[in-house]
CSV table of C-alpha atoms in Angstrom, one decimal:
chain,number,residue,atom,x,y,z
J,23,MET,CA,-22.0,92.9,-4.6
J,24,GLN,CA,-24.9,90.4,-4.8
J,25,GLY,CA,-23.7,89.1,-8.2
J,26,ASN,CA,-20.2,88.6,-6.8
J,27,SER,CA,-21.7,86.9,-3.7
J,28,GLU,CA,-23.7,84.4,-5.9
J,29,THR,CA,-20.7,83.8,-8.1
J,30,GLY,CA,-18.6,83.1,-5.0
J,31,SER,CA,-21.3,80.7,-3.7
J,32,GLN,CA,-21.4,78.9,-6.9
J,33,SER,CA,-17.6,78.5,-6.9
J,34,VAL,CA,-17.7,77.2,-3.4
J,35,GLY,CA,-20.5,74.8,-4.3
J,36,LYS,CA,-18.5,73.5,-7.3
J,37,ILE,CA,-15.4,73.0,-5.1
J,38,ILE,CA,-17.5,71.1,-2.5
J,39,ALA,CA,-19.0,68.9,-5.2
J,40,MET,CA,-15.6,68.1,-6.6
J,41,ILE,CA,-14.3,67.2,-3.2
J,42,LEU,CA,-17.2,65.0,-2.5
J,43,LYS,CA,-16.7,63.3,-5.9
J,44,LYS,CA,-13.1,62.7,-5.1
J,45,LEU,CA,-13.9,61.3,-1.7
J,46,THR,CA,-16.4,58.9,-3.3
J,47,LYS,CA,-13.8,57.7,-5.7
J,48,LEU,CA,-11.3,57.2,-2.9
J,49,ARG,CA,-13.9,55.3,-0.9
J,50,LYS,CA,-14.6,53.0,-3.9
J,51,LEU,CA,-10.9,52.5,-4.5
J,52,SER,CA,-10.4,51.7,-0.9
J,53,TRP,CA,-13.2,49.1,-0.9
J,54,HIS,CA,-11.9,47.4,-4.0
J,55,ARG,CA,-8.4,47.5,-2.6
J,56,ARG,CA,-9.7,45.9,0.7
J,57,TYR,CA,-11.6,43.3,-1.3
J,58,PHE,CA,-8.6,42.4,-3.4
J,59,LEU,CA,-6.3,42.2,-0.4
J,60,SER,CA,-8.8,40.0,1.4
J,61,THR,CA,-8.8,37.5,-1.5
J,62,LEU,CA,-5.0,37.3,-1.7
J,63,PRO,CA,-4.7,34.5,1.0
J,64,LEU,CA,-7.4,32.5,-0.8
J,65,LEU,CA,-5.7,32.9,-4.2
J,66,PHE,CA,-2.3,32.0,-2.8
J,67,SER,CA,-3.7,29.1,-0.9
J,68,SER,CA,-5.5,27.7,-3.9
J,69,SER,CA,-2.4,28.2,-6.1
J,70,ALA,CA,-0.2,26.6,-3.6
J,71,SER,CA,-2.4,23.5,-3.4
J,72,VAL,CA,-2.3,23.2,-7.2
J,73,TRP,CA,1.4,23.7,-7.3
J,74,ALA,CA,2.0,21.2,-4.5
J,75,ALA,CA,0.0,18.6,-6.3
J,76,GLU,CA,1.9,19.3,-9.6
J,77,LEU,CA,5.2,19.2,-7.8
J,78,ARG,CA,4.7,15.8,-6.1
J,79,LYS,CA,7.5,13.6,-7.3
J,80,GLN,CA,6.5,10.4,-9.0
J,81,VAL,CA,8.2,7.3,-7.7
J,82,PHE,CA,8.0,3.9,-9.3
J,83,LEU,CA,6.8,1.2,-6.9
J,84,ILE,CA,7.3,-2.4,-7.8
J,85,VAL,CA,4.7,-4.7,-6.4
J,86,ASP,CA,3.5,-8.3,-6.7
J,87,SER,CA,1.1,-9.0,-9.6
J,88,ASN,CA,-1.3,-11.8,-10.2
J,89,THR,CA,-0.8,-12.3,-14.0
J,90,THR,CA,-3.0,-15.3,-14.4
J,91,ASN,CA,-6.3,-14.0,-13.1
J,92,THR,CA,-8.6,-11.4,-14.6
J,93,PRO,CA,-9.3,-9.1,-13.0
J,94,GLN,CA,-6.2,-8.9,-10.9
J,95,ILE,CA,-6.5,-9.7,-7.2
J,96,PRO,CA,-6.7,-6.3,-5.4
J,97,PHE,CA,-4.2,-5.3,-2.8
J,98,ASN,CA,-5.4,-6.0,0.8
J,99,PRO,CA,-6.5,-3.1,2.9
J,100,VAL,CA,-3.5,-3.1,5.2
J,101,PHE,CA,-1.2,-3.0,2.2
J,102,GLN,CA,-3.1,0.0,0.8
J,103,GLN,CA,-3.1,1.7,4.2
J,104,CYS,CA,0.7,1.5,4.5
J,105,VAL,CA,1.4,2.6,1.0
J,106,ALA,CA,-1.0,5.6,1.2
J,107,TYR,CA,0.5,6.8,4.5
J,108,VAL,CA,4.1,6.6,3.3
J,109,GLU,CA,3.1,8.3,0.1
J,110,LYS,CA,1.6,11.1,2.0
J,111,GLU,CA,4.5,11.5,4.4
J,112,LEU,CA,7.1,11.5,1.7
J,113,GLN,CA,5.0,13.8,-0.5
J,114,VAL,CA,5.4,11.6,-3.5
J,115,GLN,CA,3.0,9.9,-5.9
J,116,PHE,CA,3.7,6.2,-6.3
J,117,GLU,CA,3.3,4.8,-9.8
J,118,TYR,CA,2.6,1.0,-9.6
J,119,ARG,CA,4.5,-1.5,-11.7
J,120,ARG,CA,3.1,-5.1,-11.0
J,121,TYR,CA,5.2,-8.2,-11.8
J,122,PRO,CA,5.1,-11.9,-10.8
J,123,TRP,CA,7.6,-12.6,-7.9
J,124,THR,CA,10.5,-13.9,-10.0
J,125,ARG,CA,10.5,-11.0,-12.4
J,126,LEU,CA,9.9,-8.6,-9.5
J,127,LEU,CA,13.0,-9.7,-7.7
J,128,GLN,CA,15.0,-9.7,-11.0
J,129,ASN,CA,13.9,-6.2,-11.9
J,130,LEU,CA,14.5,-4.9,-8.4
J,131,ASN,CA,18.1,-6.2,-8.4
J,132,GLU,CA,18.6,-4.6,-11.8
J,133,GLY,CA,17.7,-1.2,-10.3
J,134,GLU,CA,14.3,-0.6,-11.6
J,135,GLY,CA,13.1,1.2,-8.5
J,136,LEU,CA,11.6,0.9,-5.1
J,137,ALA,CA,9.6,-2.2,-4.2
J,138,PHE,CA,7.0,-3.0,-1.5
J,139,GLY,CA,5.7,-6.4,-0.2
J,140,LEU,CA,9.0,-8.2,0.4
J,141,SER,CA,10.1,-10.5,3.2
J,142,LYS,CA,13.7,-9.9,4.4
J,143,THR,CA,16.3,-12.6,4.2
J,144,LYS,CA,20.0,-12.7,4.6
J,145,GLU,CA,20.5,-13.5,1.0
J,146,ARG,CA,18.3,-10.6,-0.2
J,147,ALA,CA,19.9,-8.2,2.2
J,148,GLN,CA,23.3,-8.7,0.4
J,149,THR,CA,22.1,-6.6,-2.5
J,150,LEU,CA,19.0,-4.7,-1.2
J,151,HIS,CA,18.4,-2.1,1.5
J,152,PHE,CA,15.2,-3.0,3.5
J,153,SER,CA,13.0,-0.7,5.5
J,154,ILE,CA,11.8,-1.6,9.0
J,155,PRO,CA,8.7,-3.8,8.9
J,156,ALA,CA,5.6,-2.0,7.7
J,157,PHE,CA,3.1,-4.7,8.7
J,158,GLY,CA,2.9,-8.4,9.4
J,159,THR,CA,0.9,-11.0,7.5
J,160,PHE,CA,0.1,-14.5,8.7
J,161,ILE,CA,1.1,-17.6,6.7
J,162,TRP,CA,-1.8,-20.0,7.0
J,163,LEU,CA,-1.9,-23.7,6.0
J,164,VAL,CA,-4.9,-24.5,3.9
J,165,VAL,CA,-6.0,-28.2,3.4
J,166,ARG,CA,-9.0,-30.2,2.4
J,167,SER,CA,-11.5,-30.6,5.2
J,168,ASP,CA,-11.1,-34.4,4.9
J,169,GLN,CA,-7.3,-34.3,5.1
J,170,THR,CA,-6.6,-32.3,8.2
J,171,PHE,CA,-3.7,-33.1,10.5
J,172,PRO,CA,-2.2,-31.8,13.7
J,173,PHE,CA,0.2,-29.0,13.2
J,174,SER,CA,2.3,-27.0,15.7
J,175,ARG,CA,5.8,-26.9,14.2
J,176,ILE,CA,7.5,-27.1,10.8
J,177,ALA,CA,8.6,-30.7,11.4
J,178,ASP,CA,4.9,-31.6,11.2
J,179,LEU,CA,5.0,-30.9,7.5
J,180,GLN,CA,7.6,-33.5,6.8
J,181,GLY,CA,6.6,-35.7,3.9
J,182,LYS,CA,3.8,-33.3,2.8
J,183,THR,CA,3.6,-31.8,-0.7
J,184,VAL,CA,3.3,-28.1,0.1
J,185,SER,CA,2.2,-25.5,-2.5
J,186,MET,CA,3.8,-22.1,-2.4
J,187,VAL,CA,4.3,-19.3,-4.9
J,188,ARG,CA,7.3,-19.5,-7.1
J,189,GLY,CA,10.0,-17.0,-6.0
J,190,SER,CA,8.4,-16.3,-2.6
J,191,THR,CA,10.0,-16.8,0.8
J,192,TYR,CA,8.9,-16.2,4.3
J,193,GLY,CA,12.3,-15.5,6.0
J,194,ASP,CA,15.5,-17.4,6.8
J,195,GLU,CA,13.9,-19.9,9.1
J,196,PHE,CA,11.4,-21.0,6.5
J,197,ASP,CA,14.1,-21.3,3.8
J,198,LYS,CA,16.1,-23.5,6.0
J,199,ALA,CA,13.1,-25.7,6.8
J,200,LYS,CA,12.1,-25.8,3.1
J,201,ALA,CA,15.5,-27.1,2.1
J,202,GLY,CA,15.7,-29.7,4.9
J,203,LEU,CA,12.2,-30.9,5.4
J,204,LEU,CA,9.6,-29.9,2.9
J,205,LEU,CA,8.6,-31.2,-0.5
J,206,ILE,CA,7.6,-28.0,-2.4
J,207,GLU,CA,5.6,-27.7,-5.5
J,208,ASP,CA,6.2,-24.2,-6.9
J,209,ASP,CA,3.1,-22.4,-8.3
J,210,VAL,CA,2.5,-19.2,-10.2
J,211,TYR,CA,0.3,-16.9,-8.2
J,212,SER,CA,-3.0,-18.1,-9.5
J,213,LEU,CA,-5.3,-18.7,-6.5
J,214,PRO,CA,-7.8,-20.8,-8.6
J,215,SER,CA,-5.0,-23.0,-9.9
J,216,ARG,CA,-3.6,-23.6,-6.4
J,217,LEU,CA,-7.0,-24.4,-4.9
J,218,LYS,CA,-7.8,-26.8,-7.7
J,219,LYS,CA,-4.6,-28.7,-7.1
J,220,LEU,CA,-5.5,-28.9,-3.4
J,221,LEU,CA,-8.9,-30.2,-4.3
J,222,GLY,CA,-7.4,-32.7,-6.8
J,223,LYS,CA,-5.0,-34.0,-4.1
J,224,ARG,CA,-2.0,-33.0,-6.2
J,225,THR,CA,-0.9,-31.0,-3.1
J,226,ASP,CA,-1.4,-31.7,0.6
J,227,VAL,CA,-1.1,-28.2,1.9
J,228,MET,CA,-1.4,-24.7,0.4
J,229,LEU,CA,0.5,-21.9,2.1
J,230,PHE,CA,-1.7,-18.8,2.0
J,231,SER,CA,-0.6,-15.3,3.2
J,232,HIS,CA,-3.4,-13.2,4.7
J,233,TYR,CA,-3.4,-10.3,7.2
J,234,ASP,CA,-6.4,-11.6,9.2
J,235,PRO,CA,-5.3,-13.3,12.5
J,236,ASP,CA,-8.5,-15.4,12.7
J,237,PRO,CA,-8.2,-18.7,10.8
J,238,ARG,CA,-12.0,-19.1,10.7
J,239,LYS,CA,-12.4,-15.8,8.8
J,240,VAL,CA,-9.7,-16.8,6.3
J,241,GLU,CA,-11.3,-20.1,5.9
J,242,ALA,CA,-14.8,-18.6,5.3
J,243,MET,CA,-13.3,-16.2,2.7
J,244,LEU,CA,-11.7,-19.0,0.7
J,245,ASN,CA,-14.8,-21.1,0.7
J,246,LYS,CA,-16.9,-18.1,-0.4
J,247,THR,CA,-14.3,-17.1,-3.1
J,248,MET,CA,-13.8,-20.5,-4.7
J,249,PRO,CA,-17.2,-20.6,-6.6
J,250,GLU,CA,-16.6,-17.1,-7.8
J,251,ILE,CA,-13.1,-17.5,-9.2
J,252,ALA,CA,-13.5,-21.1,-10.4
J,253,PRO,CA,-17.1,-21.8,-11.3
J,254,ASP,CA,-16.0,-24.7,-13.5
J,255,THR,CA,-14.7,-26.6,-10.5
J,256,PRO,CA,-17.5,-27.7,-8.1
J,257,MET,CA,-16.5,-28.7,-4.6
J,258,PRO,CA,-16.5,-32.4,-3.9
J,259,LEU,CA,-19.6,-33.5,-1.9
J,260,GLY,CA,-19.0,-32.8,1.8
J,261,VAL,CA,-15.6,-31.2,1.3
J,262,THR,CA,-14.6,-27.6,2.1
J,263,PHE,CA,-11.3,-25.8,2.6
J,264,LYS,CA,-10.0,-25.9,6.1
J,265,VAL,CA,-7.4,-23.5,7.6
J,266,LEU,CA,-5.4,-25.1,10.3
J,267,ASP,CA,-5.5,-23.4,13.7
J,268,HIS,CA,-1.8,-22.6,13.9
J,269,TYR,CA,-0.2,-20.3,11.4
J,270,LEU,CA,3.3,-21.3,10.0
J,271,PHE,CA,4.9,-17.8,10.4
J,272,VAL,CA,4.2,-14.2,10.8
J,273,ASP,CA,5.8,-12.7,7.6
J,274,TYR,CA,7.0,-9.2,8.0
J,275,ILE,CA,6.6,-7.0,4.9
J,276,HIS,CA,9.1,-4.3,3.9
J,277,PHE,CA,10.0,-1.7,1.4
J,278,ALA,CA,13.2,-2.4,-0.4
J,279,ILE,CA,15.5,-0.9,-3.0
J,280,LEU,CA,18.8,-1.9,-4.7
J,281,ALA,CA,21.5,-0.9,-2.1
J,282,SER,CA,23.5,1.1,-4.7
J,283,GLN,CA,20.5,3.2,-5.6
J,284,ASP,CA,19.4,4.1,-2.0
J,285,LYS,CA,20.0,7.9,-1.8
J,286,GLY,CA,18.2,8.1,1.5
J,287,ILE,CA,14.7,7.0,0.6
J,288,ILE,CA,14.8,4.0,3.0
J,289,GLU,CA,15.7,6.3,5.9
J,290,GLN,CA,12.8,8.6,5.0
J,291,ILE,CA,10.4,5.6,4.8
J,292,ASN,CA,11.6,4.3,8.2
J,293,LYS,CA,10.8,7.7,9.8
J,294,ALA,CA,7.3,7.6,8.2
J,295,ILE,CA,6.6,4.0,9.3
J,296,LYS,CA,7.7,4.8,12.9
J,297,LYS,CA,5.5,7.9,13.0
J,298,GLY,CA,2.6,6.1,11.6
J,299,GLN,CA,2.9,3.1,14.0
J,300,GLN,CA,3.2,5.5,16.9
J,301,ASP,CA,0.1,7.6,16.1
J,302,GLY,CA,-2.0,4.7,14.9
J,303,SER,CA,-2.0,5.6,11.2
J,304,MET,CA,-0.3,2.3,10.4
J,305,PRO,CA,-0.7,-1.1,12.0
J,306,ALA,CA,1.6,-1.8,14.9
J,307,VAL,CA,4.1,-4.5,14.4
J,308,ASN,CA,4.9,-6.9,17.2
J,309,LEU,CA,8.2,-8.4,16.2
J,310,SER,CA,8.2,-10.8,19.2
J,311,ARG,CA,5.5,-12.8,17.4
J,312,ARG,CA,8.0,-14.1,14.8
């Protein structure tokens, strides 16, 4: 009986050992399973971010280019802010194509893609769809400090030789005034060249677009920049650049695309601009200042 009892005890012990071994395996499996399940959200989140980045649609964005200077003049901060915000809201990735104004307008009207940085005129609106204004930029009048004059209205420019960038416009009111009053010397967008002509008295006034509303800051920037971009042209003794106190216009900047190619992107951009201007992500535009 004792032998049978020991054998029975051994059998029970083996069974208990097997059960404990199984439970240990199950506990290990459960831990691994819990760990794997806990990492799934991280895996999916990481993958989703990668996929989202890969799936962002690339969109050509035609913008103004300074082709005569090296390096190219960078985009101003407000320009960059607006483009980055619209890019984020539309979940696209803009691929820049930079052209001089004349070629930019030509390529835009030939259907190359979306453009940014344009003023809206009745003539352009015949073929293009424009967004609402993304931001406003001030059109300042730059002169030699020894050739200042009172300015408060367009008529004050009568008889002046005014330098502006070839192919540019600042709205219908300006175009009307330009045709009726102003003597315009078209320039390519080379800031050193335009400033040199002003210093050499080949022009009386240089129109200069800048987002800063303070003429003194714009003036200081130009006087600081001149020696850097045109070291071969020293300033005449006692002469600096002067920005007149009154700007010519506030030029409102838009996105635009050939009307026949607009499949809804201007409407999407308008929604993004309105949202950005309401929550402060984009600069507010006060249209009453035109």
